Amino acid sequence: MIISIHTQATSEERAQLMTLLCRITGSQRPITTTMMTEREVIALDGTIIDAQAQTAINEQSAVDSIHTLKTPYQLASRLFQATSTSITIGTTHDCEPVTIGGTASPVIMSGPCAVESREQLISTARAVKEAGAQVLRGGAFKPRTSPYQFQGLGIEGLHMLSEAREVTGLPVISEVMEPDMVDTVAQHVDILQVGARNMQNYPLLMSVGRHARKLPVLLKRGLSSTIDEWLLAAEYIIAAGNPNVILCERGIRSYDPMTRNVLDLTCIPLLHELTHLPVIADPSHSTGRRELVPVMSRAAIAAEADGLIIETHIDPDRALCDGRQSITPAQLEKIVHETRLLTQLMKGDVRVA
Amino acid sequence: MIISIHTQATSEERAQLMTLLCRITGSQRPITTTMMTEREVIALDGTIIDAQAQTAINEQSAVDSIHTLKTPYQLASRLFQATSTSITIGTTHDCEPVTIGGTASPVIMSGPCAVESREQLISTARAVKEAGAQVLRGGAFKPRTSPYQFQGLGIEGLHMLSEAREVTGLPVISEVMEPDMVDTVAQHVDILQVGARNMQNYPLLMSVGRHARKLPVLLKRGLSSTIDEWLLAAEYIIAAGNPNVILCERGIRSYDPMTRNVLDLTCIPLLHELTHLPVIADPSHSTGRRELVPVMSRAAIAAEADGLIIETHIDPDRALCDGRQSITPAQLEKIVHETRLLTQLMKGDVRVA
Amino acid sequence: MIISIHTQATSEERAQLMTLLCRITGSQRPITTTMMTEREVIALDGTIIDAQAQTAINEQSAVDSIHTLKTPYQLASRLFQATSTSITIGTTHDCEPVTIGGTASPVIMSGPCAVESREQLISTARAVKEAGAQVLRGGAFKPRTSPYQFQGLGIEGLHMLSEAREVTGLPVISEVMEPDMVDTVAQHVDILQVGARNMQNYPLLMSVGRHARKLPVLLKRGLSSTIDEWLLAAEYIIAAGNPNVILCERGIRSYDPMTRNVLDLTCIPLLHELTHLPVIADPSHSTGRRELVPVMSRAAIAAEADGLIIETHIDPDRALCDGRQSITPAQLEKIVHETRLLTQLMKGDVRVA
Amino acid sequence: MIISIHTQATSEERAQLMTLLCRITGSQRPITTTMMTEREVIALDGTIIDAQAQTAINEQSAVDSIHTLKTPYQLASRLFQATSTSITIGTTHDCEPVTIGGTASPVIMSGPCAVESREQLISTARAVKEAGAQVLRGGAFKPRTSPYQFQGLGIEGLHMLSEAREVTGLPVISEVMEPDMVDTVAQHVDILQVGARNMQNYPLLMSVGRHARKLPVLLKRGLSSTIDEWLLAAEYIIAAGNPNVILCERGIRSYDPMTRNVLDLTCIPLLHELTHLPVIADPSHSTGRRELVPVMSRAAIAAEADGLIIETHIDPDRALCDGRQSITPAQLEKIVHETRLLTQLMKGDVRVA
């Protein structure tokens, strides 16, 4: 059940509502409000609210309306919020904020798969900034299929990311893998990434959802996730209090070993229909082959992606992780350029020479 | 084993070679030469050629070189022929020929899923021509999942397609479903379509491969076909004598019922790397939802498709087949316009307004 | 639309009905009756029968009832025919007939992937008979992914199969790949096999459906076929006049290269719920690894398969085709023995020692 | 890199080795030994050990041998340990211990999907014990696709499970979803379950791997996990110190909505070849349909599963979770009976009546 709160509810009325809700739900889950683009809401587990409780809630003066769920997801749905959510990245640190979603131009995020060393990171950060990227990516905690693979530099890597932001002014995105690490990672990054393997790690989703500063969350699509499962994962984050969710298509598992995954670009216009959340594409993990990254970046923008996240390495052949799919800063620059041109074409701002 | 024939081989030398090959292979398969872009070849089943026979073949003066297969497919491979194959459509009938592949601009093929009546077809044909399409599609023989669904008008439908070509000057594409029907269908169409369900129907592939006039063949990707299997299906057609194969990505089967199939656009740049054959995309069957067709058409062109095949119906909601995924002529016109603009942008011919 | 014919309809009444149906349908499809286990039926394409025609049909005295389709398939459905179809194999040739389906014990079909030579076939046939197999399999026409692979001995191979039947008394199964070859293949075999690649080759399905002697048809599941699509393919055969369809699960395509396909044993009890047709399993093509064949044979029988089709080769390591998944006659003998024991256990006929 | 420790190493020699390893690896990961069936080992991240360090390690008198990895997984591999791992469940609480794996008879685990109430759990526990189950399952923390679905009773549910064990003497299995909850859940259960959605939740895998009492871990296969990825997930647990891993096949995602997942029984004999760990099957989550559970249980045992985990509910139609796939205690009893008979048949201990 979703409760919409009156825009003019007084703090007294709100407190009264909260008291009622605590009494009704017991202490089963913390009650938080989510400040969405069009309204402020409270999401409750409908299974524990009976008809009498529903009436009592509805009578509260702080309550504007209540919505019983007919769709699997609600807060994430375009039917619930027609306005596209646009999210500003990089407001809490001293960097250049970037807006993603809605009418904003596509945002390019780039950097190495893994933070390998201070030098590698800083030089790559400078190079991707130079190439036109607006957000720096870099993995400090790396989920690796094998326990014997390089697992990332951890907290040390996070400090390097903070330093790279200071040097370049680029906001930073990095992955968080466990609920208890959310606060630590959040001190160093501007977007919390939830990886494909963790798309249905519900304690993690709730933890990034409850983050005090509502830091934007990049939610990668699970390896074989349906659109509904993905939007329900986003719903977990929003229902827990954080409306700043960015979806990222990164390819789905298929039967042909020719590419790492199958990039499902059709999901982008489909998601724009179903949800108000921004959607970006990851042409690096989806294809797994660097020579395909430029073309698939262009195709993703043509499919109306709100941004791209691309692995760039100053020396791809020596990368500790995913070098096979990393491009050089020079290639990134061309992608940035093409993205701008194509965006203008899609806005009707070009003329044939 | 592939035999390349000397460009200057005399007819006597060629006859001598043929006699030798007939003797070596018995009458196991007809021996045909394929006139490819860069050379003329004969493809033999390597399993039946021993070392001695190979030496005898190599000594023939009509033989330029022989290639023992190291890759699964050879004639279809970019390694065997570096030049992109470009195919001219509509040379045998009295219509406006169109070139596809290589440096040619993307070709738009459009029309109804099924030929339903003379009126429906002619009016749609006029409308898609008006909208800028260059080839008319229309199913006369329809492979339907259920025996109780509309199976197409058959030969009557082929005659209507011929008439539509006369009226509009558009070359025509239609599906052929069985080896024995190839000649009949070929009398009425300019491209023979082999559907997704028949991608591994080898007697059919060999039949379109042996077609006397080498009519272009549109080979749709099978429902769950790998890239290798698809190129091997193309190899069957080329090895049988017909080098004019156009590949068509139409979506692969996946686990999410949200769209009919998953359009694998990444296969387009990948195929351009692996093969010299033209590749087009079908945004109608892949998505199964008309509202996604315009965006995915644009994305396919951005992914460097050599063309698009799109279902258009003058009254989609009353279509006997696939109305859910058919667009109107007005929507087609916008797609044609966007395709042209985007192609110019990709060639570097646009300026920001 | 399905028309059930009165069991006591006179030949005059039947002729009158046929005349009416020819008039109503035009010559769009031949009208055949199918003699099913519980009744004789005629299947018509419902899209061409209007309400008035339906009334006229219903008034015919030869008509017992008419069924408008509510399910995708009808003749194949357990709802339409509660009695399990049991099929007798080998009635037309001079061999030992075998019954499959219903309460019959599981039938073991075995032999080489491909007929390679007279000696190989006859010695394998003798060995599998010795091991307890009841039907001999052997490919004469082989659908191969590459045009350069061994394509089978063709008609010569069919003659060898006939000879092997004479020598051993085993009925024979072999694949047919094109509509026009059905009669030729049918002269030599006791079961016509439609392979996985041809499951939706509708002209072929209709051709085996119209076969004059209603020779049993083994219909393999397509590579990525749903249960519904598979049963609709069976419906094509039955609707065309041949009710003797045996379904064969042979593994579906998946993402893990570890096995050739994924054997979906769950489909067996599911199919027994949905359809009255017999269902067998192919542990050879599904696993693609000979060491897994004995265990998966046992599991298939435990899942209530009506039979198994297993590739056996007298010298698996020298097989021209699929040797990797072929077992030896000695291994087959153990599988036959285990199948018998397990069948008795499932019937309640065993006692703990 | 894997270090095998001398069986006769003194505590002094061991301490010396540990000091060396701490120095070499820094404090990057805790160093733990794993006491496997055939030897005691230490797993190190090979990427951080150079040749010189390797020599120094090899010279330690506590070291028997060192193994550099050639396969993706090592500790989990049958090549590394030929003896099947057999695990005793229920040794730490006051219940009836059960052995799983190796030559032990298949173990039946059963109970409700979710713990719903004290009464429901205790009565179900009694019923499944009566029916012959040896382990009680019940979810206290439930990973649910939607945030609005019933999420389980949490810690309260764990207390009920403890009580159910006291009442019935059955060891208990329940799911743990986050690293920090491992100790809490471990106080109440005898097997820690890691669910399909968390198969690649590496912090969780390491947490159950480091559990002080090496409580057995049931590791469910991920939704679209390959065999290699699954064994690497097991490797994470063993490398962290806990060799008591039980694998559970629960169906993989596929394209046909007819069943919830596709039960991949072939993976069972394949895993017995590749790994020494016990493997069980879950016919409830894989099929999602209760009528298929008995047949697929039998098929799983025939495929040499070391056990089954089955959802049983005293009133399936009123279950808060997964009622559609839950069977009754009476059905469970039949499955237990059939499992015993079939196991005896597979051991050669039955006689035809």
Tab-separated table of N, CA and C in Angstrom, chain A residues 93-196:
chain	number	residue	atom	x	y	z
A	93	HIS	N	29.652	16.337	-2.908
A	93	HIS	CA	31.082	16.579	-2.891
A	93	HIS	C	31.394	17.816	-3.711
A	94	ASP	N	32.624	18.232	-3.636
A	94	ASP	CA	33.035	19.434	-4.339
A	94	ASP	C	33.414	19.085	-5.788
A	95	CYS	N	32.403	18.844	-6.605
A	95	CYS	CA	32.698	18.517	-7.996
A	95	CYS	C	31.658	19.162	-8.898
A	96	GLU	N	31.720	18.887	-10.185
A	96	GLU	CA	30.787	19.489	-11.140
A	96	GLU	C	29.542	18.637	-11.256
A	97	PRO	N	28.411	19.079	-10.721
A	97	PRO	CA	27.202	18.261	-10.749
A	97	PRO	C	26.727	18.018	-12.188
A	98	VAL	N	26.119	16.868	-12.400
A	98	VAL	CA	25.631	16.449	-13.709
A	98	VAL	C	24.195	15.983	-13.521
A	99	THR	N	23.339	16.302	-14.475
A	99	THR	CA	21.954	15.849	-14.376
A	99	THR	C	21.698	14.729	-15.373
A	100	ILE	N	20.991	13.714	-14.908
A	100	ILE	CA	20.667	12.576	-15.773
A	100	ILE	C	19.166	12.317	-15.741
A	101	GLY	N	18.619	11.916	-16.889
A	101	GLY	CA	17.196	11.598	-16.961
A	101	GLY	C	16.382	12.776	-17.452
A	102	GLY	N	15.135	12.498	-17.818
A	102	GLY	CA	14.241	13.549	-18.311
A	102	GLY	C	14.757	14.136	-19.613
A	103	THR	N	14.843	15.455	-19.696
A	103	THR	CA	15.263	16.081	-20.950
A	103	THR	C	16.774	16.328	-21.003
A	104	ALA	N	17.493	15.919	-19.974
A	104	ALA	CA	18.942	16.136	-19.957
A	104	ALA	C	19.614	15.359	-21.090
A	105	SER	N	20.707	15.892	-21.600
A	105	SER	CA	21.473	15.185	-22.626
A	105	SER	C	22.131	13.951	-22.016
A	106	PRO	N	22.414	12.941	-22.832
A	106	PRO	CA	22.999	11.706	-22.299
A	106	PRO	C	24.301	11.966	-21.541
A	107	VAL	N	24.458	11.284	-20.432
A	107	VAL	CA	25.628	11.428	-19.566
A	107	VAL	C	26.590	10.267	-19.846
A	108	ILE	N	27.855	10.609	-20.068
A	108	ILE	CA	28.848	9.557	-20.308
A	108	ILE	C	29.657	9.320	-19.033
A	109	MET	N	29.601	8.084	-18.538
A	109	MET	CA	30.395	7.688	-17.368
A	109	MET	C	31.499	6.782	-17.875
A	110	SER	N	32.708	7.001	-17.434
A	110	SER	CA	33.775	6.152	-17.936
A	110	SER	C	34.938	6.068	-16.956
A	111	GLY	N	35.774	5.084	-17.178
A	111	GLY	CA	36.918	4.860	-16.304
A	111	GLY	C	37.285	3.396	-16.351
A	112	PRO	N	38.255	3.011	-15.530
A	112	PRO	CA	38.708	1.616	-15.592
A	112	PRO	C	37.717	0.676	-14.921
A	113	CYS	N	37.748	-0.585	-15.325
A	113	CYS	CA	36.944	-1.601	-14.642
A	113	CYS	C	37.292	-1.571	-13.157
A	114	ALA	N	38.580	-1.749	-12.865
A	114	ALA	CA	39.029	-1.774	-11.468
A	114	ALA	C	40.047	-0.662	-11.223
A	115	VAL	N	39.984	-0.071	-10.039
A	115	VAL	CA	41.064	0.798	-9.579
A	115	VAL	C	42.256	-0.110	-9.298
A	116	GLU	N	43.346	0.107	-10.027
A	116	GLU	CA	44.507	-0.779	-9.873
A	116	GLU	C	45.627	-0.099	-9.082
A	117	SER	N	45.770	1.204	-9.273
A	117	SER	CA	46.810	1.956	-8.553
A	117	SER	C	46.460	3.433	-8.655
A	118	ARG	N	47.069	4.242	-7.797
A	118	ARG	CA	46.843	5.680	-7.808
A	118	ARG	C	47.162	6.266	-9.180
A	119	GLU	N	48.300	5.858	-9.719
A	119	GLU	CA	48.744	6.430	-10.996
A	119	GLU	C	47.756	6.072	-12.120
A	120	GLN	N	47.447	4.752	-12.176
A	120	GLN	CA	46.538	4.304	-13.231
A	120	GLN	C	45.223	5.074	-13.151
A	121	LEU	N	44.696	5.230	-11.933
A	121	LEU	CA	43.390	5.870	-11.796
A	121	LEU	C	43.440	7.343	-12.168
A	122	ILE	N	44.409	8.057	-11.596
A	122	ILE	CA	44.462	9.509	-11.835
A	122	ILE	C	44.692	9.790	-13.326
A	123	SER	N	45.601	9.043	-13.939
A	123	SER	CA	45.857	9.329	-15.351
A	123	SER	C	44.646	8.959	-16.205
A	124	THR	N	43.955	7.856	-15.870
A	124	THR	CA	42.745	7.512	-16.628
A	124	THR	C	41.661	8.565	-16.392
A	125	ALA	N	41.527	9.007	-15.143
A	125	ALA	CA	40.499	10.008	-14.820
A	125	ALA	C	40.728	11.280	-15.639
A	126	ARG	N	41.967	11.708	-15.692
A	126	ARG	CA	42.275	12.905	-16.484
A	126	ARG	C	41.954	12.671	-17.957
A	127	ALA	N	42.310	11.488	-18.433
A	127	ALA	CA	42.096	11.186	-19.856
A	127	ALA	C	40.610	11.114	-20.200
A	128	VAL	N	39.807	10.497	-19.330
A	128	VAL	CA	38.376	10.398	-19.675
A	128	VAL	C	37.699	11.758	-19.547
A	129	LYS	N	38.174	12.579	-18.608
A	129	LYS	CA	37.633	13.944	-18.511
A	129	LYS	C	37.940	14.711	-19.790
A	130	GLU	N	39.192	14.624	-20.192
A	130	GLU	CA	39.653	15.250	-21.436
A	130	GLU	C	38.795	14.794	-22.625
A	131	ALA	N	38.462	13.504	-22.611
A	131	ALA	CA	37.688	12.932	-23.723
A	131	ALA	C	36.221	13.346	-23.676
A	132	GLY	N	35.809	13.965	-22.554
A	132	GLY	CA	34.446	14.453	-22.481
A	132	GLY	C	33.520	13.702	-21.550
A	133	ALA	N	34.052	12.710	-20.829
A	133	ALA	CA	33.200	11.993	-19.877
A	133	ALA	C	32.804	12.923	-18.737
A	134	GLN	N	31.624	12.680	-18.154
A	134	GLN	CA	31.146	13.557	-17.076
A	134	GLN	C	31.146	12.887	-15.704
A	135	VAL	N	31.303	11.581	-15.680
A	135	VAL	CA	31.351	10.839	-14.413
A	135	VAL	C	32.490	9.834	-14.524
A	136	LEU	N	33.232	9.655	-13.431
A	136	LEU	CA	34.338	8.687	-13.416
A	136	LEU	C	33.885	7.382	-12.777
A	137	ARG	N	34.087	6.276	-13.473
A	137	ARG	CA	33.776	4.983	-12.869
A	137	ARG	C	35.084	4.294	-12.473
A	138	GLY	N	35.008	3.408	-11.486
A	138	GLY	CA	36.191	2.665	-11.074
A	138	GLY	C	35.804	1.732	-9.951
A	139	GLY	N	36.160	0.451	-10.086
A	139	GLY	CA	35.759	-0.532	-9.085
A	139	GLY	C	36.779	-0.642	-7.960
A	140	ALA	N	36.354	-0.474	-6.744
A	140	ALA	CA	37.227	-0.670	-5.580
A	140	ALA	C	36.950	-2.053	-4.983
A	141	PHE	N	35.678	-2.395	-4.855
A	141	PHE	CA	35.292	-3.748	-4.442
A	141	PHE	C	34.782	-4.450	-5.698
A	142	LYS	N	35.459	-5.513	-6.095
A	142	LYS	CA	35.121	-6.187	-7.347
A	142	LYS	C	34.508	-7.547	-7.090
A	143	PRO	N	33.279	-7.777	-7.518
A	143	PRO	CA	32.725	-9.131	-7.412
A	143	PRO	C	33.331	-9.976	-8.525
A	144	ARG	N	34.105	-10.967	-8.183
A	144	ARG	CA	34.758	-11.782	-9.212
A	144	ARG	C	34.261	-13.215	-9.153
A	145	THR	N	34.074	-13.818	-10.292
A	145	THR	CA	33.529	-15.176	-10.362
A	145	THR	C	34.381	-16.176	-9.588
A	146	SER	N	35.690	-15.955	-9.581
A	146	SER	CA	36.586	-16.870	-8.876
A	146	SER	C	37.214	-16.199	-7.661
A	147	PRO	N	37.358	-16.958	-6.569
A	147	PRO	CA	38.003	-16.373	-5.378
A	147	PRO	C	39.483	-16.092	-5.610
A	148	TYR	N	40.038	-16.606	-6.693
A	148	TYR	CA	41.468	-16.429	-6.921
A	148	TYR	C	41.763	-15.263	-7.862
A	149	GLN	N	40.708	-14.595	-8.342
A	149	GLN	CA	40.925	-13.413	-9.192
A	149	GLN	C	41.123	-12.170	-8.318
A	150	PHE	N	41.712	-11.149	-8.920
A	150	PHE	CA	41.934	-9.868	-8.249
A	150	PHE	C	40.600	-9.300	-7.741
A	151	GLN	N	40.534	-9.030	-6.443
A	151	GLN	CA	39.253	-8.655	-5.838
A	151	GLN	C	39.105	-7.148	-5.620
A	152	GLY	N	40.018	-6.370	-6.157
A	152	GLY	CA	39.920	-4.919	-5.980
A	152	GLY	C	40.732	-4.450	-4.782
A	153	LEU	N	40.999	-3.138	-4.751
A	153	LEU	CA	41.841	-2.577	-3.678
A	153	LEU	C	41.037	-2.228	-2.428
A	154	GLY	N	39.720	-2.362	-2.494
A	154	GLY	CA	38.899	-2.107	-1.317
A	154	GLY	C	38.927	-0.646	-0.902
A	155	ILE	N	38.995	-0.426	0.417
A	155	ILE	CA	38.903	0.947	0.939
A	155	ILE	C	40.014	1.843	0.396
A	156	GLU	N	41.184	1.255	0.221
A	156	GLU	CA	42.280	2.004	-0.383
A	156	GLU	C	41.865	2.551	-1.751
A	157	GLY	N	41.174	1.715	-2.506
A	157	GLY	CA	40.683	2.122	-3.823
A	157	GLY	C	39.685	3.271	-3.719
A	158	LEU	N	38.855	3.232	-2.684
A	158	LEU	CA	37.874	4.316	-2.490
A	158	LEU	C	38.581	5.647	-2.262
A	159	HIS	N	39.646	5.627	-1.467
A	159	HIS	CA	40.394	6.861	-1.227
A	159	HIS	C	40.998	7.399	-2.529
A	160	MET	N	41.456	6.482	-3.364
A	160	MET	CA	42.000	6.925	-4.654
A	160	MET	C	40.914	7.580	-5.504
A	161	LEU	N	39.695	7.009	-5.435
A	161	LEU	CA	38.587	7.595	-6.194
A	161	LEU	C	38.282	9.007	-5.708
A	162	SER	N	38.283	9.192	-4.371
A	162	SER	CA	38.070	10.545	-3.822
A	162	SER	C	39.123	11.505	-4.350
A	163	GLU	N	40.350	11.019	-4.380
A	163	GLU	CA	41.426	11.876	-4.853
A	163	GLU	C	41.243	12.217	-6.336
A	164	ALA	N	40.840	11.216	-7.113
A	164	ALA	CA	40.625	11.451	-8.555
A	164	ALA	C	39.527	12.487	-8.773
A	165	ARG	N	38.520	12.465	-7.909
A	165	ARG	CA	37.467	13.483	-8.025
A	165	ARG	C	38.021	14.858	-7.764
A	166	GLU	N	38.824	14.953	-6.683
A	166	GLU	CA	39.421	16.260	-6.360
A	166	GLU	C	40.248	16.787	-7.528
A	167	VAL	N	41.031	15.920	-8.108
A	167	VAL	CA	41.920	16.319	-9.193
A	167	VAL	C	41.155	16.746	-10.444
A	168	THR	N	40.074	15.984	-10.768
A	168	THR	CA	39.390	16.232	-12.044
A	168	THR	C	38.069	16.966	-11.917
A	169	GLY	N	37.477	16.975	-10.731
A	169	GLY	CA	36.149	17.560	-10.602
A	169	GLY	C	35.033	16.656	-11.090
A	170	LEU	N	35.386	15.441	-11.496
A	170	LEU	CA	34.354	14.506	-11.957
A	170	LEU	C	33.695	13.791	-10.782
A	171	PRO	N	32.372	13.733	-10.749
A	171	PRO	CA	31.721	12.878	-9.748
A	171	PRO	C	32.117	11.429	-10.013
A	172	VAL	N	31.968	10.586	-8.988
A	172	VAL	CA	32.519	9.243	-9.033
A	172	VAL	C	31.429	8.203	-8.786
A	173	ILE	N	31.509	7.085	-9.538
A	173	ILE	CA	30.616	5.952	-9.285
A	173	ILE	C	31.448	4.719	-8.974
A	174	SER	N	31.013	3.956	-7.948
A	174	SER	CA	31.708	2.715	-7.621
A	174	SER	C	30.718	1.743	-6.974
A	175	GLU	N	31.060	0.481	-7.044
A	175	GLU	CA	30.132	-0.564	-6.607
A	175	GLU	C	30.185	-0.805	-5.102
A	176	VAL	N	29.022	-1.091	-4.538
A	176	VAL	CA	28.959	-1.516	-3.141
A	176	VAL	C	28.349	-2.913	-3.133
A	177	MET	N	28.943	-3.818	-2.335
A	177	MET	CA	28.536	-5.214	-2.402
A	177	MET	C	27.834	-5.742	-1.161
A	178	GLU	N	27.879	-5.000	-0.050
A	178	GLU	CA	27.187	-5.524	1.123
A	178	GLU	C	26.546	-4.392	1.923
A	179	PRO	N	25.424	-4.715	2.559
A	179	PRO	CA	24.641	-3.690	3.260
A	179	PRO	C	25.477	-2.837	4.222
A	180	ASP	N	26.373	-3.479	4.945
A	180	ASP	CA	27.135	-2.766	5.967
A	180	ASP	C	28.197	-1.844	5.410
A	181	MET	N	28.476	-1.960	4.145
A	181	MET	CA	29.501	-1.120	3.547
A	181	MET	C	28.914	0.120	2.887
A	182	VAL	N	27.590	0.228	2.863
A	182	VAL	CA	26.973	1.342	2.133
A	182	VAL	C	27.475	2.689	2.640
A	183	ASP	N	27.502	2.877	3.953
A	183	ASP	CA	27.935	4.174	4.472
A	183	ASP	C	29.387	4.473	4.134
A	184	THR	N	30.221	3.471	4.249
A	184	THR	CA	31.642	3.666	3.930
A	184	THR	C	31.835	4.060	2.474
A	185	VAL	N	31.233	3.293	1.593
A	185	VAL	CA	31.393	3.602	0.163
A	185	VAL	C	30.800	4.974	-0.149
A	186	ALA	N	29.653	5.259	0.485
A	186	ALA	CA	28.954	6.524	0.208
A	186	ALA	C	29.793	7.748	0.572
A	187	GLN	N	30.727	7.577	1.491
A	187	GLN	CA	31.590	8.719	1.844
A	187	GLN	C	32.511	9.119	0.694
A	188	HIS	N	32.733	8.195	-0.222
A	188	HIS	CA	33.716	8.443	-1.273
A	188	HIS	C	33.119	8.596	-2.665
A	189	VAL	N	31.871	8.217	-2.848
A	189	VAL	CA	31.328	8.200	-4.212
A	189	VAL	C	30.106	9.112	-4.337
A	190	ASP	N	29.720	9.348	-5.579
A	190	ASP	CA	28.561	10.183	-5.873
A	190	ASP	C	27.392	9.368	-6.409
A	191	ILE	N	27.705	8.170	-6.880
A	191	ILE	CA	26.663	7.201	-7.246
A	191	ILE	C	27.076	5.854	-6.666
A	192	LEU	N	26.134	5.198	-5.983
A	192	LEU	CA	26.361	3.846	-5.472
A	192	LEU	C	25.935	2.862	-6.553
A	193	GLN	N	26.835	2.012	-6.973
A	193	GLN	CA	26.454	1.024	-7.980
A	193	GLN	C	26.073	-0.298	-7.326
A	194	VAL	N	24.925	-0.842	-7.709
A	194	VAL	CA	24.546	-2.201	-7.313
A	194	VAL	C	24.726	-3.055	-8.566
A	195	GLY	N	25.606	-4.041	-8.485
A	195	GLY	CA	25.985	-4.822	-9.663
A	195	GLY	C	24.930	-5.839	-10.072
A	196	ALA	N	25.128	-6.403	-11.262
A	196	ALA	CA	24.176	-7.368	-11.826
A	196	ALA	C	23.964	-8.557	-10.893
